[in-house]
C-alpha cells in the first residue's frame, strides 16, 4: 500500500474519532477563563458578518406644569450615536500523525483528546484576553483598560482598615450612581487577585468575619437594593495600563448588555479533517469583535489600591 492509500485508509478512522472527541471537548468548563460571567456575550450576529453596528441613545427633557389649553407640550429629545465594531477571524486546531493513527488502529485504542482540548482552551484564552485586556493589533480595548472611563485615585489598601477599604468601594459605586443621575448602580466589583486574597484572608478584629464578608454585607449597592454585590478577583488588574511603576486598579460596573457587550458571531468550531503530508489536521476557527462599552458612565475605575 502506498502512502496516499494509507492516508485514505485511515481517514475514516480519524473522522470517527474526531466525531467522538469534539462533543466532549466542548463540554469542558474553564472557570479561570470564564469571561462570560463578567461580560455579556452576544452571538446573535451572522457568523460571517464583517462588523457589528449599534447605536447609543441618550434622552433629554423634563416635564413641567401646563394649563388645560396649553399648545407647547414639553417633549423628550433623544440623541443617537452610531458605533461600528469590526469582526475578525482567528484560528487554532490540532492534528494527528500517521504513526499515531496507525498505532491506535492496531491496538484498538481511541485517539487521545488532549490536543483537541488544548486547542479549545487556547481559543477561550484568546477571547478572554480580547474581552478583558483588548488587542493592540486590532485596536481593541478591554474591560480593564477602556478609554474614556472615569478614574478615581486612591491610596494603597495595604495599611488601610476595613472601614477605609469599604469607603473606597462605596465611593466607587456611588460614582457610578452619581454619574447616571442616581438612576443606575454598579453591581459588580473586580479586584486584583492579590487584593482579593488579602481581604478574603483578613479577619475583621476579633470576629470570625473576613474583610471580604464585611464589604459584601455593608456596601452601598447591597444596602440600597437588597441584592448581593458581585466581588471577583481576576488577573490583569495589577497594572492594566502597563506603566511604570505598576498601578493596581479596581473596576466597578453594571453587568448588563445595555452597558457592555462582547460580540462573538462565531464561537470556536472544528472543521472537517484535512490530510496534509503525514498529518491529519483538524482546523479550528472562531470570529469575534472587540468589547463595546456602550454606557461609559456606568463603568468606573479606581487606581492605586
C-alpha atoms as a PDB file:
ATOM      1  CA  UNK A   1       0.000   0.000   0.000  1.00  0.00           C
ATOM      2  CA  UNK A   2       1.430   3.392  -0.987  1.00  0.00           C
ATOM      3  CA  UNK A   3       1.408   6.466   1.266  1.00  0.00           C
ATOM      4  CA  UNK A   4      -1.654   8.007  -0.359  1.00  0.00           C
ATOM      5  CA  UNK A   5      -3.650   4.819   0.096  1.00  0.00           C
ATOM      6  CA  UNK A   6      -2.508   4.531   3.732  1.00  0.00           C
ATOM      7  CA  UNK A   7      -3.665   8.062   4.490  1.00  0.00           C
ATOM      8  CA  UNK A   8      -7.031   7.494   2.816  1.00  0.00           C
ATOM      9  CA  UNK A   9      -7.460   4.159   4.598  1.00  0.00           C
ATOM     10  CA  UNK A  10      -7.004   5.903   7.958  1.00  0.00           C
ATOM     11  CA  UNK A  11      -9.202   8.889   7.167  1.00  0.00           C
ATOM     12  CA  UNK A  12     -12.436   7.112   8.113  1.00  0.00           C
ATOM     13  CA  UNK A  13     -10.945   6.083  11.461  1.00  0.00           C
ATOM     14  CA  UNK A  14      -9.834   9.653  12.211  1.00  0.00           C
ATOM     15  CA  UNK A  15     -13.218  11.075  11.207  1.00  0.00           C
ATOM     16  CA  UNK A  16     -14.970   8.687  13.581  1.00  0.00           C
ATOM     17  CA  UNK A  17     -12.587   9.586  16.399  1.00  0.00           C
ATOM     18  CA  UNK A  18     -12.982  13.360  15.978  1.00  0.00           C
ATOM     19  CA  UNK A  19     -16.756  12.988  15.903  1.00  0.00           C
ATOM     20  CA  UNK A  20     -16.472  11.384  19.346  1.00  0.00           C
ATOM     21  CA  UNK A  21     -13.800  13.749  20.717  1.00  0.00           C
ATOM     22  CA  UNK A  22     -15.290  17.128  19.859  1.00  0.00           C
ATOM     23  CA  UNK A  23     -18.582  16.998  21.837  1.00  0.00           C
ATOM     24  CA  UNK A  24     -16.630  16.050  24.948  1.00  0.00           C
ATOM     25  CA  UNK A  25     -14.158  18.870  24.413  1.00  0.00           C
ATOM     26  CA  UNK A  26     -16.940  21.458  24.153  1.00  0.00           C
ATOM     27  CA  UNK A  27     -18.439  20.295  27.447  1.00  0.00           C
ATOM     28  CA  UNK A  28     -15.293  21.187  29.383  1.00  0.00           C
ATOM     29  CA  UNK A  29     -15.639  24.323  31.514  1.00  0.00           C
ATOM     30  CA  UNK A  30     -12.682  26.588  32.335  1.00  0.00           C
ATOM     31  CA  UNK A  31     -13.526  28.573  35.484  1.00  0.00           C
ATOM     32  CA  UNK A  32     -10.277  30.544  35.308  1.00  0.00           C
ATOM     33  CA  UNK A  33     -11.160  31.942  31.866  1.00  0.00           C
ATOM     34  CA  UNK A  34     -14.903  32.416  32.326  1.00  0.00           C
ATOM     35  CA  UNK A  35     -15.231  35.763  30.559  1.00  0.00           C
ATOM     36  CA  UNK A  36     -18.982  35.238  30.046  1.00  0.00           C
ATOM     37  CA  UNK A  37     -19.597  35.564  33.794  1.00  0.00           C
ATOM     38  CA  UNK A  38     -18.011  39.031  33.692  1.00  0.00           C
ATOM     39  CA  UNK A  39     -19.165  40.351  30.322  1.00  0.00           C
ATOM     40  CA  UNK A  40     -22.421  39.699  28.436  1.00  0.00           C
ATOM     41  CA  UNK A  41     -21.590  37.812  25.219  1.00  0.00           C
ATOM     42  CA  UNK A  42     -23.667  38.378  22.066  1.00  0.00           C
ATOM     43  CA  UNK A  43     -23.638  35.587  19.457  1.00  0.00           C
ATOM     44  CA  UNK A  44     -26.685  36.820  17.536  1.00  0.00           C
ATOM     45  CA  UNK A  45     -24.882  38.421  14.568  1.00  0.00           C
ATOM     46  CA  UNK A  46     -24.474  36.349  11.356  1.00  0.00           C
ATOM     47  CA  UNK A  47     -21.341  34.201  11.535  1.00  0.00           C
ATOM     48  CA  UNK A  48     -19.581  35.831   8.582  1.00  0.00           C
ATOM     49  CA  UNK A  49     -20.556  39.449   9.254  1.00  0.00           C
ATOM     50  CA  UNK A  50     -17.731  41.965   8.726  1.00  0.00           C
ATOM     51  CA  UNK A  51     -18.782  44.321  11.507  1.00  0.00           C
ATOM     52  CA  UNK A  52     -21.471  44.906  14.109  1.00  0.00           C
ATOM     53  CA  UNK A  53     -23.260  48.254  14.197  1.00  0.00           C
ATOM     54  CA  UNK A  54     -25.033  49.583  17.252  1.00  0.00           C
ATOM     55  CA  UNK A  55     -26.463  52.865  18.464  1.00  0.00           C
ATOM     56  CA  UNK A  56     -26.079  54.507  21.832  1.00  0.00           C
ATOM     57  CA  UNK A  57     -29.063  56.639  22.795  1.00  0.00           C
ATOM     58  CA  UNK A  58     -29.360  59.403  25.385  1.00  0.00           C
ATOM     59  CA  UNK A  59     -32.604  61.049  26.397  1.00  0.00           C
ATOM     60  CA  UNK A  60     -33.089  64.644  27.492  1.00  0.00           C
ATOM     61  CA  UNK A  61     -36.119  66.583  28.645  1.00  0.00           C
ATOM     62  CA  UNK A  62     -38.270  67.187  31.673  1.00  0.00           C
ATOM     63  CA  UNK A  63     -41.954  67.540  32.453  1.00  0.00           C
ATOM     64  CA  UNK A  64     -43.429  70.844  33.599  1.00  0.00           C
ATOM     65  CA  UNK A  65     -46.757  72.171  34.707  1.00  0.00           C
ATOM     66  CA  UNK A  66     -49.128  73.191  31.891  1.00  0.00           C
ATOM     67  CA  UNK A  67     -52.574  74.644  31.575  1.00  0.00           C
ATOM     68  CA  UNK A  68     -55.569  72.815  30.143  1.00  0.00           C
ATOM     69  CA  UNK A  69     -55.266  74.875  26.931  1.00  0.00           C
ATOM     70  CA  UNK A  70     -51.501  74.547  26.521  1.00  0.00           C
ATOM     71  CA  UNK A  71     -50.072  74.361  22.999  1.00  0.00           C
ATOM     72  CA  UNK A  72     -46.425  73.996  23.935  1.00  0.00           C
ATOM     73  CA  UNK A  73     -46.318  70.487  25.417  1.00  0.00           C
ATOM     74  CA  UNK A  74     -42.805  69.569  26.604  1.00  0.00           C
ATOM     75  CA  UNK A  75     -41.286  66.756  24.579  1.00  0.00           C
ATOM     76  CA  UNK A  76     -38.407  64.369  25.123  1.00  0.00           C
ATOM     77  CA  UNK A  77     -35.397  64.660  22.857  1.00  0.00           C
ATOM     78  CA  UNK A  78     -33.269  61.636  22.006  1.00  0.00           C
ATOM     79  CA  UNK A  79     -29.736  61.755  20.664  1.00  0.00           C
ATOM     80  CA  UNK A  80     -28.354  58.644  18.963  1.00  0.00           C
ATOM     81  CA  UNK A  81     -24.709  57.948  18.236  1.00  0.00           C
ATOM     82  CA  UNK A  82     -23.652  55.235  15.787  1.00  0.00           C
ATOM     83  CA  UNK A  83     -20.786  52.842  16.521  1.00  0.00           C
ATOM     84  CA  UNK A  84     -19.319  50.049  14.441  1.00  0.00           C
ATOM     85  CA  UNK A  85     -17.183  47.178  15.719  1.00  0.00           C
ATOM     86  CA  UNK A  86     -15.178  45.147  13.176  1.00  0.00           C
ATOM     87  CA  UNK A  87     -15.255  41.354  13.396  1.00  0.00           C
ATOM     88  CA  UNK A  88     -12.155  39.250  12.693  1.00  0.00           C
ATOM     89  CA  UNK A  89     -11.427  35.549  12.359  1.00  0.00           C
ATOM     90  CA  UNK A  90      -8.932  33.648  14.499  1.00  0.00           C
ATOM     91  CA  UNK A  91      -7.937  30.020  14.382  1.00  0.00           C
ATOM     92  CA  UNK A  92      -6.468  27.189  16.429  1.00  0.00           C
ATOM     93  CA  UNK A  93      -6.754  23.471  15.662  1.00  0.00           C
ATOM     94  CA  UNK A  94      -4.991  20.172  16.327  1.00  0.00           C
ATOM     95  CA  UNK A  95      -3.588  17.222  14.395  1.00  0.00           C
ATOM     96  CA  UNK A  96      -2.675  13.543  14.465  1.00  0.00           C
ATOM     97  CA  UNK A  97       0.368  11.986  12.816  1.00  0.00           C
ATOM     98  CA  UNK A  98       0.106   8.895  10.602  1.00  0.00           C
ATOM     99  CA  UNK A  99       2.174   6.843  13.043  1.00  0.00           C
ATOM    100  CA  UNK A 100      -0.090   7.799  15.948  1.00  0.00           C
ATOM    101  CA  UNK A 101      -3.207   6.870  13.975  1.00  0.00           C
ATOM    102  CA  UNK A 102      -1.799   3.536  12.747  1.00  0.00           C
ATOM    103  CA  UNK A 103      -0.790   2.516  16.273  1.00  0.00           C
ATOM    104  CA  UNK A 104      -4.202   3.460  17.668  1.00  0.00           C
ATOM    105  CA  UNK A 105      -5.934   1.394  14.991  1.00  0.00           C
ATOM    106  CA  UNK A 106      -3.604  -1.565  15.518  1.00  0.00           C
ATOM    107  CA  UNK A 107      -4.381  -1.937  19.227  1.00  0.00           C
ATOM    108  CA  UNK A 108      -7.971  -0.735  19.007  1.00  0.00           C
ATOM    109  CA  UNK A 109      -7.306   2.292  21.205  1.00  0.00           C
ATOM    110  CA  UNK A 110      -9.103   5.644  20.787  1.00  0.00           C
ATOM    111  CA  UNK A 111      -7.066   8.634  19.676  1.00  0.00           C
ATOM    112  CA  UNK A 112      -6.102  10.937  22.539  1.00  0.00           C
ATOM    113  CA  UNK A 113      -8.272  14.036  23.052  1.00  0.00           C
ATOM    114  CA  UNK A 114      -5.635  16.179  24.779  1.00  0.00           C
ATOM    115  CA  UNK A 115      -4.698  18.192  21.680  1.00  0.00           C
ATOM    116  CA  UNK A 116      -8.329  18.919  20.874  1.00  0.00           C
ATOM    117  CA  UNK A 117      -8.936  20.070  24.453  1.00  0.00           C
ATOM    118  CA  UNK A 118      -5.785  22.200  24.331  1.00  0.00           C
ATOM    119  CA  UNK A 119      -6.920  23.878  21.115  1.00  0.00           C
ATOM    120  CA  UNK A 120     -10.291  24.632  22.617  1.00  0.00           C
ATOM    121  CA  UNK A 121      -8.712  26.122  25.737  1.00  0.00           C
ATOM    122  CA  UNK A 122      -6.348  28.279  23.659  1.00  0.00           C
ATOM    123  CA  UNK A 123      -9.347  29.706  21.794  1.00  0.00           C
ATOM    124  CA  UNK A 124     -11.045  30.567  25.096  1.00  0.00           C
ATOM    125  CA  UNK A 125      -7.859  32.195  26.409  1.00  0.00           C
ATOM    126  CA  UNK A 126      -7.680  34.349  23.280  1.00  0.00           C
ATOM    127  CA  UNK A 127     -11.277  35.512  23.706  1.00  0.00           C
ATOM    128  CA  UNK A 128     -10.673  36.216  27.406  1.00  0.00           C
ATOM    129  CA  UNK A 129      -7.631  38.318  26.532  1.00  0.00           C
ATOM    130  CA  UNK A 130      -9.567  40.367  23.987  1.00  0.00           C
ATOM    131  CA  UNK A 131     -12.532  40.850  26.321  1.00  0.00           C
ATOM    132  CA  UNK A 132     -10.576  41.878  29.408  1.00  0.00           C
ATOM    133  CA  UNK A 133      -7.371  43.435  28.032  1.00  0.00           C
ATOM    134  CA  UNK A 134      -8.105  44.213  24.384  1.00  0.00           C
ATOM    135  CA  UNK A 135      -5.768  43.606  21.455  1.00  0.00           C
ATOM    136  CA  UNK A 136      -3.288  46.170  20.124  1.00  0.00           C
ATOM    137  CA  UNK A 137      -3.048  44.526  16.689  1.00  0.00           C
ATOM    138  CA  UNK A 138      -6.785  45.008  16.100  1.00  0.00           C
ATOM    139  CA  UNK A 139      -7.035  48.268  18.088  1.00  0.00           C
ATOM    140  CA  UNK A 140      -9.402  46.682  20.612  1.00  0.00           C
ATOM    141  CA  UNK A 141      -9.662  47.854  24.213  1.00  0.00           C
ATOM    142  CA  UNK A 142     -10.820  45.599  27.047  1.00  0.00           C
ATOM    143  CA  UNK A 143     -12.877  45.994  30.183  1.00  0.00           C
ATOM    144  CA  UNK A 144      -9.769  46.682  32.268  1.00  0.00           C
ATOM    145  CA  UNK A 145      -8.314  49.437  30.057  1.00  0.00           C
ATOM    146  CA  UNK A 146     -11.166  51.001  28.084  1.00  0.00           C
ATOM    147  CA  UNK A 147     -10.645  54.642  27.063  1.00  0.00           C
ATOM    148  CA  UNK A 148     -12.912  57.338  28.448  1.00  0.00           C
ATOM    149  CA  UNK A 149     -13.780  55.555  31.696  1.00  0.00           C
ATOM    150  CA  UNK A 150     -13.887  57.901  34.746  1.00  0.00           C
ATOM    151  CA  UNK A 151     -10.999  57.083  37.075  1.00  0.00           C
ATOM    152  CA  UNK A 152     -10.633  57.823  40.795  1.00  0.00           C
ATOM    153  CA  UNK A 153      -7.227  57.909  42.510  1.00  0.00           C
ATOM    154  CA  UNK A 154      -6.994  56.197  45.900  1.00  0.00           C
ATOM    155  CA  UNK A 155      -4.212  55.185  48.267  1.00  0.00           C
ATOM    156  CA  UNK A 156      -2.901  51.662  48.815  1.00  0.00           C
ATOM    157  CA  UNK A 157      -5.084  49.148  50.634  1.00  0.00           C
ATOM    158  CA  UNK A 158      -2.042  47.649  52.363  1.00  0.00           C
ATOM    159  CA  UNK A 159      -2.251  49.586  55.664  1.00  0.00           C
ATOM    160  CA  UNK A 160      -5.943  50.522  55.479  1.00  0.00           C
ATOM    161  CA  UNK A 161      -8.605  49.427  57.921  1.00  0.00           C
ATOM    162  CA  UNK A 162     -11.710  47.557  56.745  1.00  0.00           C
ATOM    163  CA  UNK A 163     -13.725  50.773  57.212  1.00  0.00           C
ATOM    164  CA  UNK A 164     -11.431  52.710  54.875  1.00  0.00           C
ATOM    165  CA  UNK A 165     -11.480  49.922  52.289  1.00  0.00           C
ATOM    166  CA  UNK A 166     -15.276  49.961  52.459  1.00  0.00           C
ATOM    167  CA  UNK A 167     -15.226  53.733  51.934  1.00  0.00           C
ATOM    168  CA  UNK A 168     -13.130  53.299  48.761  1.00  0.00           C
ATOM    169  CA  UNK A 169     -15.570  50.686  47.464  1.00  0.00           C
ATOM    170  CA  UNK A 170     -18.612  52.787  48.296  1.00  0.00           C
ATOM    171  CA  UNK A 171     -17.087  55.909  46.747  1.00  0.00           C
ATOM    172  CA  UNK A 172     -16.507  53.962  43.528  1.00  0.00           C
ATOM    173  CA  UNK A 173     -20.049  52.564  43.496  1.00  0.00           C
ATOM    174  CA  UNK A 174     -21.500  55.949  44.341  1.00  0.00           C
ATOM    175  CA  UNK A 175     -19.523  57.499  41.480  1.00  0.00           C
ATOM    176  CA  UNK A 176     -21.487  55.385  39.003  1.00  0.00           C
ATOM    177  CA  UNK A 177     -24.734  56.250  40.786  1.00  0.00           C
ATOM    178  CA  UNK A 178     -23.964  59.964  40.635  1.00  0.00           C
ATOM    179  CA  UNK A 179     -22.790  59.904  37.007  1.00  0.00           C
ATOM    180  CA  UNK A 180     -26.134  58.421  35.940  1.00  0.00           C
ATOM    181  CA  UNK A 181     -28.190  60.997  37.873  1.00  0.00           C
ATOM    182  CA  UNK A 182     -28.861  58.359  40.563  1.00  0.00           C
ATOM    183  CA  UNK A 183     -30.648  56.118  38.037  1.00  0.00           C
ATOM    184  CA  UNK A 184     -28.174  53.211  37.908  1.00  0.00           C
ATOM    185  CA  UNK A 185     -25.829  51.456  40.293  1.00  0.00           C
ATOM    186  CA  UNK A 186     -22.798  49.270  39.700  1.00  0.00           C
ATOM    187  CA  UNK A 187     -23.449  45.656  40.694  1.00  0.00           C
ATOM    188  CA  UNK A 188     -20.009  44.145  40.011  1.00  0.00           C
ATOM    189  CA  UNK A 189     -16.609  44.883  41.551  1.00  0.00           C
ATOM    190  CA  UNK A 190     -13.345  43.490  40.165  1.00  0.00           C
ATOM    191  CA  UNK A 191     -10.120  43.458  42.190  1.00  0.00           C
ATOM    192  CA  UNK A 192      -6.536  42.354  41.550  1.00  0.00           C
ATOM    193  CA  UNK A 193      -6.012  38.811  42.804  1.00  0.00           C
ATOM    194  CA  UNK A 194      -3.535  39.980  45.456  1.00  0.00           C
ATOM    195  CA  UNK A 195      -6.033  42.416  46.981  1.00  0.00           C
ATOM    196  CA  UNK A 196      -8.898  39.949  46.725  1.00  0.00           C
ATOM    197  CA  UNK A 197      -6.848  37.300  48.508  1.00  0.00           C
ATOM    198  CA  UNK A 198      -5.872  39.851  51.147  1.00  0.00           C
ATOM    199  CA  UNK A 199      -9.424  40.773  52.078  1.00  0.00           C
ATOM    200  CA  UNK A 200     -10.602  37.150  51.800  1.00  0.00           C
ATOM    201  CA  UNK A 201      -7.954  36.092  54.331  1.00  0.00           C
ATOM    202  CA  UNK A 202      -8.032  39.114  56.619  1.00  0.00           C
ATOM    203  CA  UNK A 203     -10.043  38.613  59.805  1.00  0.00           C
ATOM    204  CA  UNK A 204     -12.049  41.593  60.985  1.00  0.00           C
ATOM    205  CA  UNK A 205     -10.897  42.383  64.506  1.00  0.00           C
ATOM    206  CA  UNK A 206     -11.815  39.650  66.988  1.00  0.00           C
ATOM    207  CA  UNK A 207     -14.744  38.428  64.891  1.00  0.00           C
ATOM    208  CA  UNK A 208     -14.923  35.409  62.597  1.00  0.00           C
ATOM    209  CA  UNK A 209     -15.835  37.688  59.684  1.00  0.00           C
ATOM    210  CA  UNK A 210     -13.325  38.470  56.932  1.00  0.00           C
ATOM    211  CA  UNK A 211     -12.937  41.888  55.355  1.00  0.00           C
ATOM    212  CA  UNK A 212     -14.401  40.429  52.156  1.00  0.00           C
ATOM    213  CA  UNK A 213     -17.562  39.372  54.001  1.00  0.00           C
ATOM    214  CA  UNK A 214     -17.712  42.798  55.632  1.00  0.00           C
ATOM    215  CA  UNK A 215     -17.569  44.510  52.224  1.00  0.00           C
ATOM    216  CA  UNK A 216     -20.224  42.220  50.782  1.00  0.00           C
ATOM    217  CA  UNK A 217     -22.628  42.917  53.628  1.00  0.00           C
ATOM    218  CA  UNK A 218     -22.091  46.645  54.079  1.00  0.00           C
ATOM    219  CA  UNK A 219     -21.594  48.138  50.601  1.00  0.00           C
ATOM    220  CA  UNK A 220     -23.948  50.833  49.347  1.00  0.00           C
ATOM    221  CA  UNK A 221     -25.271  48.717  46.454  1.00  0.00           C
ATOM    222  CA  UNK A 222     -26.476  45.958  48.770  1.00  0.00           C
ATOM    223  CA  UNK A 223     -27.807  48.467  51.306  1.00  0.00           C
ATOM    224  CA  UNK A 224     -29.814  50.222  48.571  1.00  0.00           C
ATOM    225  CA  UNK A 225     -31.087  47.277  46.509  1.00  0.00           C
ATOM    226  CA  UNK A 226     -31.021  44.367  48.948  1.00  0.00           C
ATOM    227  CA  UNK A 227     -29.047  42.382  46.356  1.00  0.00           C
ATOM    228  CA  UNK A 228     -25.561  40.929  46.650  1.00  0.00           C
ATOM    229  CA  UNK A 229     -22.647  42.833  45.151  1.00  0.00           C
ATOM    230  CA  UNK A 230     -20.544  40.567  42.949  1.00  0.00           C
ATOM    231  CA  UNK A 231     -16.892  40.845  44.035  1.00  0.00           C
ATOM    232  CA  UNK A 232     -14.326  38.953  41.967  1.00  0.00           C
ATOM    233  CA  UNK A 233     -10.568  38.720  41.914  1.00  0.00           C
ATOM    234  CA  UNK A 234      -9.169  38.489  38.390  1.00  0.00           C
ATOM    235  CA  UNK A 235      -5.797  38.600  36.684  1.00  0.00           C
ATOM    236  CA  UNK A 236      -4.719  41.646  34.721  1.00  0.00           C
ATOM    237  CA  UNK A 237      -5.548  44.336  37.290  1.00  0.00           C
ATOM    238  CA  UNK A 238      -2.126  44.603  38.908  1.00  0.00           C
ATOM    239  CA  UNK A 239      -1.054  47.065  36.217  1.00  0.00           C
ATOM    240  CA  UNK A 240      -3.627  47.272  33.400  1.00  0.00           C
ATOM    241  CA  UNK A 241      -2.166  50.482  31.973  1.00  0.00           C
ATOM    242  CA  UNK A 242       1.249  48.856  31.566  1.00  0.00           C
ATOM    243  CA  UNK A 243       3.021  51.860  33.070  1.00  0.00           C
ATOM    244  CA  UNK A 244       5.991  52.048  35.402  1.00  0.00           C
ATOM    245  CA  UNK A 245       5.718  51.904  38.344  1.00  0.00           C
ATOM    246  CA  UNK A 246       2.818  49.469  38.312  1.00  0.00           C
ATOM    247  CA  UNK A 247      -0.541  50.861  39.425  1.00  0.00           C
ATOM    248  CA  UNK A 248      -3.237  48.413  40.531  1.00  0.00           C
ATOM    249  CA  UNK A 249      -6.839  49.054  39.532  1.00  0.00           C
ATOM    250  CA  UNK A 250     -10.313  48.320  40.896  1.00  0.00           C
ATOM    251  CA  UNK A 251     -13.264  48.220  38.466  1.00  0.00           C
ATOM    252  CA  UNK A 252     -16.940  48.785  39.214  1.00  0.00           C
ATOM    253  CA  UNK A 253     -19.702  48.444  36.612  1.00  0.00           C
ATOM    254  CA  UNK A 254     -23.245  47.353  35.954  1.00  0.00           C
ATOM    255  CA  UNK A 255     -23.115  43.980  34.265  1.00  0.00           C
ATOM    256  CA  UNK A 256     -25.798  44.376  31.619  1.00  0.00           C
ATOM    257  CA  UNK A 257     -25.892  44.169  27.785  1.00  0.00           C
ATOM    258  CA  UNK A 258     -27.142  47.738  27.883  1.00  0.00           C
ATOM    259  CA  UNK A 259     -23.764  48.768  29.313  1.00  0.00           C
ATOM    260  CA  UNK A 260     -21.206  46.446  27.725  1.00  0.00           C
ATOM    261  CA  UNK A 261     -21.120  43.565  25.288  1.00  0.00           C
ATOM    262  CA  UNK A 262     -18.631  41.248  23.598  1.00  0.00           C
ATOM    263  CA  UNK A 263     -19.516  40.222  20.052  1.00  0.00           C
ATOM    264  CA  UNK A 264     -18.858  36.567  19.197  1.00  0.00           C
ATOM    265  CA  UNK A 265     -20.712  35.854  15.936  1.00  0.00           C
ATOM    266  CA  UNK A 266     -18.941  32.501  15.501  1.00  0.00           C
ATOM    267  CA  UNK A 267     -17.906  30.617  18.637  1.00  0.00           C
ATOM    268  CA  UNK A 268     -14.963  28.248  18.216  1.00  0.00           C
ATOM    269  CA  UNK A 269     -15.650  25.248  15.986  1.00  0.00           C
ATOM    270  CA  UNK A 270     -13.626  22.435  14.464  1.00  0.00           C
ATOM    271  CA  UNK A 271     -13.738  21.939  10.695  1.00  0.00           C
ATOM    272  CA  UNK A 272     -13.587  18.597   8.841  1.00  0.00           C
ATOM    273  CA  UNK A 273     -10.328  16.658   8.930  1.00  0.00           C
ATOM    274  CA  UNK A 274      -7.762  17.572   6.282  1.00  0.00           C
ATOM    275  CA  UNK A 275      -4.835  15.442   5.069  1.00  0.00           C
ATOM    276  CA  UNK A 276      -1.509  17.235   4.825  1.00  0.00           C
ATOM    277  CA  UNK A 277       1.678  15.214   4.315  1.00  0.00           C
ATOM    278  CA  UNK A 278       1.736  12.639   7.086  1.00  0.00           C
ATOM    279  CA  UNK A 279      -0.725  14.518   9.260  1.00  0.00           C
ATOM    280  CA  UNK A 280      -4.473  14.549   9.739  1.00  0.00           C
ATOM    281  CA  UNK A 281      -5.188  18.174  10.633  1.00  0.00           C
ATOM    282  CA  UNK A 282      -8.410  19.367  12.270  1.00  0.00           C
ATOM    283  CA  UNK A 283      -8.630  23.165  11.748  1.00  0.00           C
ATOM    284  CA  UNK A 284     -10.453  25.246  14.330  1.00  0.00           C
ATOM    285  CA  UNK A 285     -11.836  28.741  13.696  1.00  0.00           C
ATOM    286  CA  UNK A 286     -13.816  31.434  15.503  1.00  0.00           C
ATOM    287  CA  UNK A 287     -14.832  35.025  14.738  1.00  0.00           C
ATOM    288  CA  UNK A 288     -15.156  37.845  17.242  1.00  0.00           C
ATOM    289  CA  UNK A 289     -15.257  41.580  17.581  1.00  0.00           C
ATOM    290  CA  UNK A 290     -13.969  43.720  20.401  1.00  0.00           C
ATOM    291  CA  UNK A 291     -15.661  44.738  23.602  1.00  0.00           C
ATOM    292  CA  UNK A 292     -18.208  47.540  23.300  1.00  0.00           C
ATOM    293  CA  UNK A 293     -18.806  49.642  26.396  1.00  0.00           C
ATOM    294  CA  UNK A 294     -21.919  51.492  25.347  1.00  0.00           C
ATOM    295  CA  UNK A 295     -22.521  53.476  28.523  1.00  0.00           C
ATOM    296  CA  UNK A 296     -19.157  54.570  29.914  1.00  0.00           C
ATOM    297  CA  UNK A 297     -20.880  56.405  32.768  1.00  0.00           C
ATOM    298  CA  UNK A 298     -21.842  53.010  34.216  1.00  0.00           C
ATOM    299  CA  UNK A 299     -18.257  51.825  34.459  1.00  0.00           C
ATOM    300  CA  UNK A 300     -15.671  53.348  36.824  1.00  0.00           C
ATOM    301  CA  UNK A 301     -12.036  52.710  37.727  1.00  0.00           C
ATOM    302  CA  UNK A 302     -10.126  53.359  40.952  1.00  0.00           C
ATOM    303  CA  UNK A 303      -6.316  53.326  40.641  1.00  0.00           C
ATOM    304  CA  UNK A 304      -3.753  52.982  43.395  1.00  0.00           C
ATOM    305  CA  UNK A 305      -5.081  50.262  45.675  1.00  0.00           C
END
